[in-house]
Short mmCIF file of the C-alpha atoms (twelve columns), coordinates in Angstrom:
data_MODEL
# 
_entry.id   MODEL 
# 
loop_
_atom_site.group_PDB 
_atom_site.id 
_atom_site.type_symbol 
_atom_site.label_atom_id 
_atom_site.label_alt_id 
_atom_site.label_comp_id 
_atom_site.label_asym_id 
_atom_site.label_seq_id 
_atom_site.Cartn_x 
_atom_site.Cartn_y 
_atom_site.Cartn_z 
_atom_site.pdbx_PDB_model_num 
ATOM 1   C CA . UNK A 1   41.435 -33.204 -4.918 1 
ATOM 2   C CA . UNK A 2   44.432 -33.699 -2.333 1 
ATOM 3   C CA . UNK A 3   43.015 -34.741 0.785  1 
ATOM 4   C CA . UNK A 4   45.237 -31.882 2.428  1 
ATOM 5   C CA . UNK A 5   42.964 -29.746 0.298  1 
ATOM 6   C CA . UNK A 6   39.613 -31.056 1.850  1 
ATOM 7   C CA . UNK A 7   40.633 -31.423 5.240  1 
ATOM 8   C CA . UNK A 8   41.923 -27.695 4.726  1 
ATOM 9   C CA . UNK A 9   38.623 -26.586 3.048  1 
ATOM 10  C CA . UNK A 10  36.804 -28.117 5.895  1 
ATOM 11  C CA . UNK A 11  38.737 -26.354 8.792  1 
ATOM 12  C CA . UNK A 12  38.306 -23.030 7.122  1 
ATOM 13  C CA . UNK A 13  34.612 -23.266 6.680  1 
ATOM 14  C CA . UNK A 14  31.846 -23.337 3.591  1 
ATOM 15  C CA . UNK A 15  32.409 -19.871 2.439  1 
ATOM 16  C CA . UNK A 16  36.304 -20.494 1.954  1 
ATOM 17  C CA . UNK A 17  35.524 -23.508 0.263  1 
ATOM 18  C CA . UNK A 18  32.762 -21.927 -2.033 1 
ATOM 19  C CA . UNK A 19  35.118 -18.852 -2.803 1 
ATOM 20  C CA . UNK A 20  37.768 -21.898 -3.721 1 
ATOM 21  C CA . UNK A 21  34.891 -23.383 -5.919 1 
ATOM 22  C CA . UNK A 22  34.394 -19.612 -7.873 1 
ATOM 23  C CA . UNK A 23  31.596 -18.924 -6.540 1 
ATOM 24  C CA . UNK A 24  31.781 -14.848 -5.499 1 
ATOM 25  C CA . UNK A 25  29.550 -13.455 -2.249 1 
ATOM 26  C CA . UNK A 26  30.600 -9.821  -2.644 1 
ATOM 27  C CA . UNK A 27  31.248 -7.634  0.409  1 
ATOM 28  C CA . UNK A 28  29.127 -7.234  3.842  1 
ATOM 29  C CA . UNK A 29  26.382 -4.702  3.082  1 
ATOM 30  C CA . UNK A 30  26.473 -5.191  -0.840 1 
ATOM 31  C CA . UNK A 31  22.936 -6.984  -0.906 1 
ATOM 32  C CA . UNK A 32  21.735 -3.665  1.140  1 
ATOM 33  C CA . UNK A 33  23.145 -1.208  -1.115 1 
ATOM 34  C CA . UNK A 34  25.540 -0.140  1.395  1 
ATOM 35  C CA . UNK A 35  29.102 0.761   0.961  1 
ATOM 36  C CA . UNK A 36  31.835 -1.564  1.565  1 
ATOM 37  C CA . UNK A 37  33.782 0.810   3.556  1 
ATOM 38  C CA . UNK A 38  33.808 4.133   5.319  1 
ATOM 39  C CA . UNK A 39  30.228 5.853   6.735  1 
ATOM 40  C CA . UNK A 40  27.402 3.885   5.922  1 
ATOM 41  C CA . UNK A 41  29.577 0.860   5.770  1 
ATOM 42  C CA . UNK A 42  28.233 -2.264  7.759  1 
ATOM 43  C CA . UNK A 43  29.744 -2.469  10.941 1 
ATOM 44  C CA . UNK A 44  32.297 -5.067  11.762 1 
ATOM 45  C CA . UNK A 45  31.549 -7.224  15.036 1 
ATOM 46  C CA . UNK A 46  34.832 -6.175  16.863 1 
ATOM 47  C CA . UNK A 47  32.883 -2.280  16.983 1 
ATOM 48  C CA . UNK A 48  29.289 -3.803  17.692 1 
ATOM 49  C CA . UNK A 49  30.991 -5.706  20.663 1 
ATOM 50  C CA . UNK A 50  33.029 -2.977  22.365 1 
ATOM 51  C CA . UNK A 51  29.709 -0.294  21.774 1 
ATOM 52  C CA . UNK A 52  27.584 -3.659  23.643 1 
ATOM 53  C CA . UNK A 53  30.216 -3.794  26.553 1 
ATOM 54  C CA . UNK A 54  30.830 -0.455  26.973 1 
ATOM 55  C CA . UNK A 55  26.408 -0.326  27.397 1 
ATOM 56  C CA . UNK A 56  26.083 -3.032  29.519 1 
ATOM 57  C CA . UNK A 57  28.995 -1.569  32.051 1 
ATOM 58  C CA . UNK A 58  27.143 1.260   32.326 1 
ATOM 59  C CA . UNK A 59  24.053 -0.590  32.927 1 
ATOM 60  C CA . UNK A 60  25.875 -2.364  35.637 1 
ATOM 61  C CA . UNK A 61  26.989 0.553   37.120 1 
ATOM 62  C CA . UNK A 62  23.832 2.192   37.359 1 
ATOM 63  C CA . UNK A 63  22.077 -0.860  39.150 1 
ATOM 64  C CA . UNK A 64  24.934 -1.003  41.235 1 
ATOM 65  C CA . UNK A 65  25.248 2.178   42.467 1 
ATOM 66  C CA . UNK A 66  22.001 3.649   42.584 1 
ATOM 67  C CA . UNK A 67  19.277 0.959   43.168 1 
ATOM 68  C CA . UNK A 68  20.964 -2.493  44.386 1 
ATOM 69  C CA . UNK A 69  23.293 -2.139  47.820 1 
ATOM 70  C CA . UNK A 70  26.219 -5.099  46.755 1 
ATOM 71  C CA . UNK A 71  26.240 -7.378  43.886 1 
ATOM 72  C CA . UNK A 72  24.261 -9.691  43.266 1 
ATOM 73  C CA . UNK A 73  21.544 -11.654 41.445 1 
ATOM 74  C CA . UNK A 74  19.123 -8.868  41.717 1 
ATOM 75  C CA . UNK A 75  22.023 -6.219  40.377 1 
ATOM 76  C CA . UNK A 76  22.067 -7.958  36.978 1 
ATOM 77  C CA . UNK A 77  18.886 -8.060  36.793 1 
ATOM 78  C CA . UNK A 78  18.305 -4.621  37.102 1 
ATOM 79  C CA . UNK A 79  21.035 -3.679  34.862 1 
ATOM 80  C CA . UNK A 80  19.131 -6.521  32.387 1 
ATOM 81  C CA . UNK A 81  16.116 -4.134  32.944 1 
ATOM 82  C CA . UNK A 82  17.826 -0.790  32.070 1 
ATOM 83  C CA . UNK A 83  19.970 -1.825  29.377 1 
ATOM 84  C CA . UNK A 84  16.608 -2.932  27.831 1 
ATOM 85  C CA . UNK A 85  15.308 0.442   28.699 1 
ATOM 86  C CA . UNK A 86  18.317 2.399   27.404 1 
ATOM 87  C CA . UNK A 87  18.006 0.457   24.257 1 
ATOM 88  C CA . UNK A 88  14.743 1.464   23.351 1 
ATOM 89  C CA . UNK A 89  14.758 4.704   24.432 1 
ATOM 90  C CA . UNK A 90  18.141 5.987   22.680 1 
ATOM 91  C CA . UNK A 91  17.460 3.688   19.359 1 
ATOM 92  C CA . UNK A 92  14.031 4.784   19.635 1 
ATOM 93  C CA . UNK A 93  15.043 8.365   19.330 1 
ATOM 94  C CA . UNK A 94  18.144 9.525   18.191 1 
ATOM 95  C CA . UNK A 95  19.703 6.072   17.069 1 
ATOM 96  C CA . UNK A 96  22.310 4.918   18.612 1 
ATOM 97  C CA . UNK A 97  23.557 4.248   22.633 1 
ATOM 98  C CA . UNK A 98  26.233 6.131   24.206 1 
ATOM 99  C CA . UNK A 99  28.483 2.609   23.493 1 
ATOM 100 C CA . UNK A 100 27.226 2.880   20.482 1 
ATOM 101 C CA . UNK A 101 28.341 6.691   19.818 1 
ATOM 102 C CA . UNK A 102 31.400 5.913   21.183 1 
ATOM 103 C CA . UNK A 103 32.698 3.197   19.019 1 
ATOM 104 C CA . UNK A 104 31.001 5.600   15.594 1 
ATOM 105 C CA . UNK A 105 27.919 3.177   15.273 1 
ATOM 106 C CA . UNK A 106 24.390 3.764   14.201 1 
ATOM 107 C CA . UNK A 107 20.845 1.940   14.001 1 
ATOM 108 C CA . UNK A 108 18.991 2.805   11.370 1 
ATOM 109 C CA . UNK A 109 15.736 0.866   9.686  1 
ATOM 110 C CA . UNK A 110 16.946 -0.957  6.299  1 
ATOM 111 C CA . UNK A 111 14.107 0.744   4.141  1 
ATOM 112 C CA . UNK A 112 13.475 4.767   5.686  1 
ATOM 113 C CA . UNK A 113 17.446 5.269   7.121  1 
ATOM 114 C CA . UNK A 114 15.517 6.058   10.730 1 
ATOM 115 C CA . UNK A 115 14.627 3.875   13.694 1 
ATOM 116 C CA . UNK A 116 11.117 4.215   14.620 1 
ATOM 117 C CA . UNK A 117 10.038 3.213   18.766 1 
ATOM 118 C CA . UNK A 118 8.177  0.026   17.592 1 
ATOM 119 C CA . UNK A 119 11.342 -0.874  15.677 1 
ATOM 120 C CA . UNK A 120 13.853 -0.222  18.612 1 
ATOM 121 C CA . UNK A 121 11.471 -2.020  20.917 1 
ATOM 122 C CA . UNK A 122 11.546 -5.221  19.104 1 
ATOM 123 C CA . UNK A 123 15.195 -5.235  18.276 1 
ATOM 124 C CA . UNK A 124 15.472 -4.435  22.084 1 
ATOM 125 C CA . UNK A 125 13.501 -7.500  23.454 1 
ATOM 126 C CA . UNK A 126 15.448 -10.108 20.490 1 
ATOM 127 C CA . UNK A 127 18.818 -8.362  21.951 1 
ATOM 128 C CA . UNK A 128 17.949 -9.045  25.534 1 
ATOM 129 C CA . UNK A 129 17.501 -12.627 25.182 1 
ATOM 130 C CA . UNK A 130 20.494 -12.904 23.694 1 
ATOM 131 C CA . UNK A 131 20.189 -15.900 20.943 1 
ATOM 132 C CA . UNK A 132 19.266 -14.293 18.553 1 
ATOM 133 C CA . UNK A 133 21.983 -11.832 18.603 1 
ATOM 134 C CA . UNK A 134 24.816 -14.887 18.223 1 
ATOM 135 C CA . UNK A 135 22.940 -15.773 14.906 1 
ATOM 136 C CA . UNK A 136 24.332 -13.544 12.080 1 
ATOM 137 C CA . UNK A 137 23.870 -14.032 8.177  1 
ATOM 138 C CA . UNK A 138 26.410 -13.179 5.647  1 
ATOM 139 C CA . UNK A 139 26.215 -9.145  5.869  1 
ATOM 140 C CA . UNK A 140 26.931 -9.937  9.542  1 
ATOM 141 C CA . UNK A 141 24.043 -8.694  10.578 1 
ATOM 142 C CA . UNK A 142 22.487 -10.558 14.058 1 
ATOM 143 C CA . UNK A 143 18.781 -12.364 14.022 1 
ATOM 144 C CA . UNK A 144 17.891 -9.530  15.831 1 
ATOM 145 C CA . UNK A 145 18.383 -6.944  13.253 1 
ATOM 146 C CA . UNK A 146 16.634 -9.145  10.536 1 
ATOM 147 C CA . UNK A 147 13.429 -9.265  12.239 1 
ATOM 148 C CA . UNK A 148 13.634 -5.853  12.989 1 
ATOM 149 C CA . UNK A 149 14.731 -4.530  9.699  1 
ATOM 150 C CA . UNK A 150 17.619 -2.437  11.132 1 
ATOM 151 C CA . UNK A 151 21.488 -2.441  10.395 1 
ATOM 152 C CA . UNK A 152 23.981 -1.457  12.621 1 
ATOM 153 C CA . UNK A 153 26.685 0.479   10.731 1 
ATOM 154 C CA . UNK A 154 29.604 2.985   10.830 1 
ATOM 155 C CA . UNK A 155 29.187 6.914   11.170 1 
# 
């Protein structure tokens, strides 16, 4: 091997370097029995990012205009407290959050299709503290979502 080809394989990360080797991971959702593309596809993190910011503006909003007078510590923390709230009770119920609607998204459980409260609630608390949403696994789905048994994808 060239060592251009190992420093190359080693800036583009283990999965280019296994795909070099032959070695074939199929697409995101495949191990599911999802579709690659279209409805029911996984969705990609560029959606599940816009549908989180578009949630936790609102969230802001809401604690800023309505309970807090001003920003501050105590604003975030309120919108920390309804975005958890909004989270459980839309995912809870009919699936998805209005971020989530807007960008085409939807929760469901990996095993019945819907999300059940106990469900929403624990992929609520995981998303709230944050680490284990920047952990993802090769379907690119977040820590939080494996423990829950949800996957976020595409209406």
């Amino acid at each position: 091997m060239d060592k251009r080809q190992a420093i190359g394989s080693w800036l583009s990360g283990p999965r280019a370097a296994a795909e070099d080797a032959g070695v074939d991971f199929g697409y995101r959702g495949e191990q599911l029995g999802l579709p690659e593309q279209g409805p029911g596809s996984i969705a990609r993190p560029g959606r599940r990012l816009g549908a989180l910011a578009v949630d936790w503006g609102l969230c802001l909003l809401i604690a800023y205009g309505l309970i807090t007078d001003g920003y501050d510590q105590a604003t975030s923390n309120w919108a920390l407290l309804i975005f958890f709230l909004l989270q459980v009770l839309t995912l809870g119920t009919v699936g998805f959050t209005p971020g989530k609607r807007l960008f085409g998204l939807r929760v469901i459980a990996q095993d019945t299709g819907t999300v059940n409260p106990w469900r929403a609630l624990v992929r609520s608390v995981l998303l709230c503290l944050a680490i284990p949403a920047l952990v993802w696994d090769r379907d690119g789905r977040g820590l939080h979502d494996r423990l829950a048994r949800t996957v976020e994808v595409r209406i």
